[in-house]
Amino acid sequence: MVLFALPIIAGARLGLNEILTFWFAGVMARPMGVSWANWLDKPLSIGSLGWGDGSMAPANGASHGVLSRAIPGP
C-alpha cells in the first residue's frame, strides 16, 4: 500500500512533473487493478466470483466514476 502513496508524495513534496507522476501512478496501480478485476470476473471454478465481463464493465466504470470524484483536485 505504501507504493500507492509514492506518486502523491513525489508530486506534492518533491514537486515532480505532473505528467511524470500521473504515469508513475498508473504503472504502480495497474497490477492491483488487474488482479482485482480478474478476481471478480473469472469463473467460480478457479476461485473467482464469476461475474463475467458483461457485469464487470459497468461495475468498473461506476467505481472509476466514484473514485475520480472522491479524489480532491489541485
GROMACS .gro file of N, CA, C and O in nm, residues 5 7 9-11 15-16 18-20 24-25 32 35-36 39 47 52-53 58-60 70 72:
model
   96
    5ALA      N    1   0.116   0.545  -0.233
    5ALA     CA    2   0.136   0.680  -0.181
    5ALA      C    3   0.256   0.749  -0.246
    5ALA      O    4   0.267   0.872  -0.241
    7PRO      N    5   0.344   0.822  -0.564
    7PRO     CA    6   0.318   0.929  -0.661
    7PRO      C    7   0.264   1.056  -0.595
    7PRO      O    8   0.298   1.167  -0.636
    9ILE      N    9   0.320   1.159  -0.284
    9ILE     CA   10   0.432   1.221  -0.213
    9ILE      C   11   0.529   1.286  -0.311
    9ILE      O   12   0.574   1.399  -0.290
   10ALA      N   13   0.559   1.215  -0.418
   10ALA     CA   14   0.653   1.268  -0.517
   10ALA      C   15   0.601   1.397  -0.580
   10ALA      O   16   0.677   1.491  -0.601
   11GLY      N   17   0.472   1.401  -0.607
   11GLY     CA   18   0.415   1.521  -0.668
   11GLY      C   19   0.402   1.636  -0.570
   11GLY      O   20   0.436   1.751  -0.602
   15GLY      N   21   0.767   1.812  -0.578
   15GLY     CA   22   0.737   1.900  -0.689
   15GLY      C   23   0.769   1.841  -0.825
   15GLY      O   24   0.803   1.914  -0.917
   16LEU      N   25   0.757   1.709  -0.839
   16LEU     CA   26   0.786   1.647  -0.968
   16LEU      C   27   0.680   1.683  -1.071
   16LEU      O   28   0.568   1.719  -1.038
   18GLU      N   29   0.386   1.690  -1.322
   18GLU     CA   30   0.254   1.627  -1.309
   18GLU      C   31   0.236   1.510  -1.406
   18GLU      O   32   0.174   1.411  -1.371
   19ILE      N   33   0.288   1.522  -1.525
   19ILE     CA   34   0.274   1.415  -1.624
   19ILE      C   35   0.354   1.293  -1.579
   19ILE      O   36   0.305   1.179  -1.586
   20LEU      N   37   0.473   1.315  -1.529
   20LEU     CA   38   0.555   1.205  -1.479
   20LEU      C   39   0.487   1.134  -1.361
   20LEU      O   40   0.481   1.012  -1.357
   24PHE      N   41   0.356   0.749  -1.343
   24PHE     CA   42   0.411   0.668  -1.234
   24PHE      C   43   0.298   0.605  -1.153
   24PHE      O   44   0.301   0.486  -1.122
   25ALA      N   45   0.195   0.683  -1.124
   25ALA     CA   46   0.079   0.630  -1.050
   25ALA      C   47   0.009   0.521  -1.131
   25ALA      O   48  -0.032   0.418  -1.076
   32MET      N   49  -0.249  -0.400  -0.936
   32MET     CA   50  -0.355  -0.418  -0.837
   32MET      C   51  -0.492  -0.419  -0.905
   32MET      O   52  -0.578  -0.501  -0.873
   35SER      N   53  -0.547  -0.749  -1.096
   35SER     CA   54  -0.572  -0.860  -1.003
   35SER      C   55  -0.714  -0.854  -0.950
   35SER      O   56  -0.783  -0.955  -0.940
   36TRP      N   57  -0.758  -0.734  -0.914
   36TRP     CA   58  -0.894  -0.716  -0.861
   36TRP      C   59  -0.999  -0.753  -0.967
   36TRP      O   60  -1.093  -0.826  -0.938
   39TRP      N   61  -1.016  -1.129  -1.026
   39TRP     CA   62  -1.081  -1.199  -0.916
   39TRP      C   63  -1.233  -1.187  -0.928
   39TRP      O   64  -1.306  -1.281  -0.899
   47GLY      N   65  -1.184  -2.015  -0.832
   47GLY     CA   66  -1.180  -1.940  -0.707
   47GLY      C   67  -1.216  -1.793  -0.719
   47GLY      O   68  -1.198  -1.718  -0.623
   52GLY      N   69  -1.829  -1.230  -1.468
   52GLY     CA   70  -1.823  -1.224  -1.614
   52GLY      C   71  -1.795  -1.083  -1.664
   52GLY      O   72  -1.812  -0.985  -1.592
   53ASP      N   73  -1.753  -1.076  -1.790
   53ASP     CA   74  -1.716  -0.947  -1.848
   53ASP      C   75  -1.835  -0.853  -1.861
   53ASP      O   76  -1.821  -0.732  -1.847
   58PRO      N   77  -1.969  -0.242  -1.652
   58PRO     CA   78  -2.040  -0.132  -1.584
   58PRO      C   79  -1.994  -0.112  -1.440
   58PRO      O   80  -1.985   0.003  -1.394
   59ALA      N   81  -1.962  -0.219  -1.370
   59ALA     CA   82  -1.915  -0.207  -1.232
   59ALA      C   83  -1.781  -0.133  -1.228
   59ALA      O   84  -1.759  -0.047  -1.142
   60ASN      N   85  -1.694  -0.164  -1.322
   60ASN     CA   86  -1.565  -0.098  -1.328
   60ASN      C   87  -1.581   0.050  -1.362
   60ASN      O   88  -1.518   0.137  -1.302
   70ALA      N   89  -1.408   1.126  -0.571
   70ALA     CA   90  -1.366   1.127  -0.431
   70ALA      C   91  -1.227   1.186  -0.411
   70ALA      O   92  -1.196   1.236  -0.304
   72PRO      N   93  -0.962   1.459  -0.431
   72PRO     CA   94  -0.965   1.605  -0.448
   72PRO      C   95  -0.867   1.652  -0.556
   72PRO      O   96  -0.761   1.595  -0.573
   0.00000   0.00000   0.00000
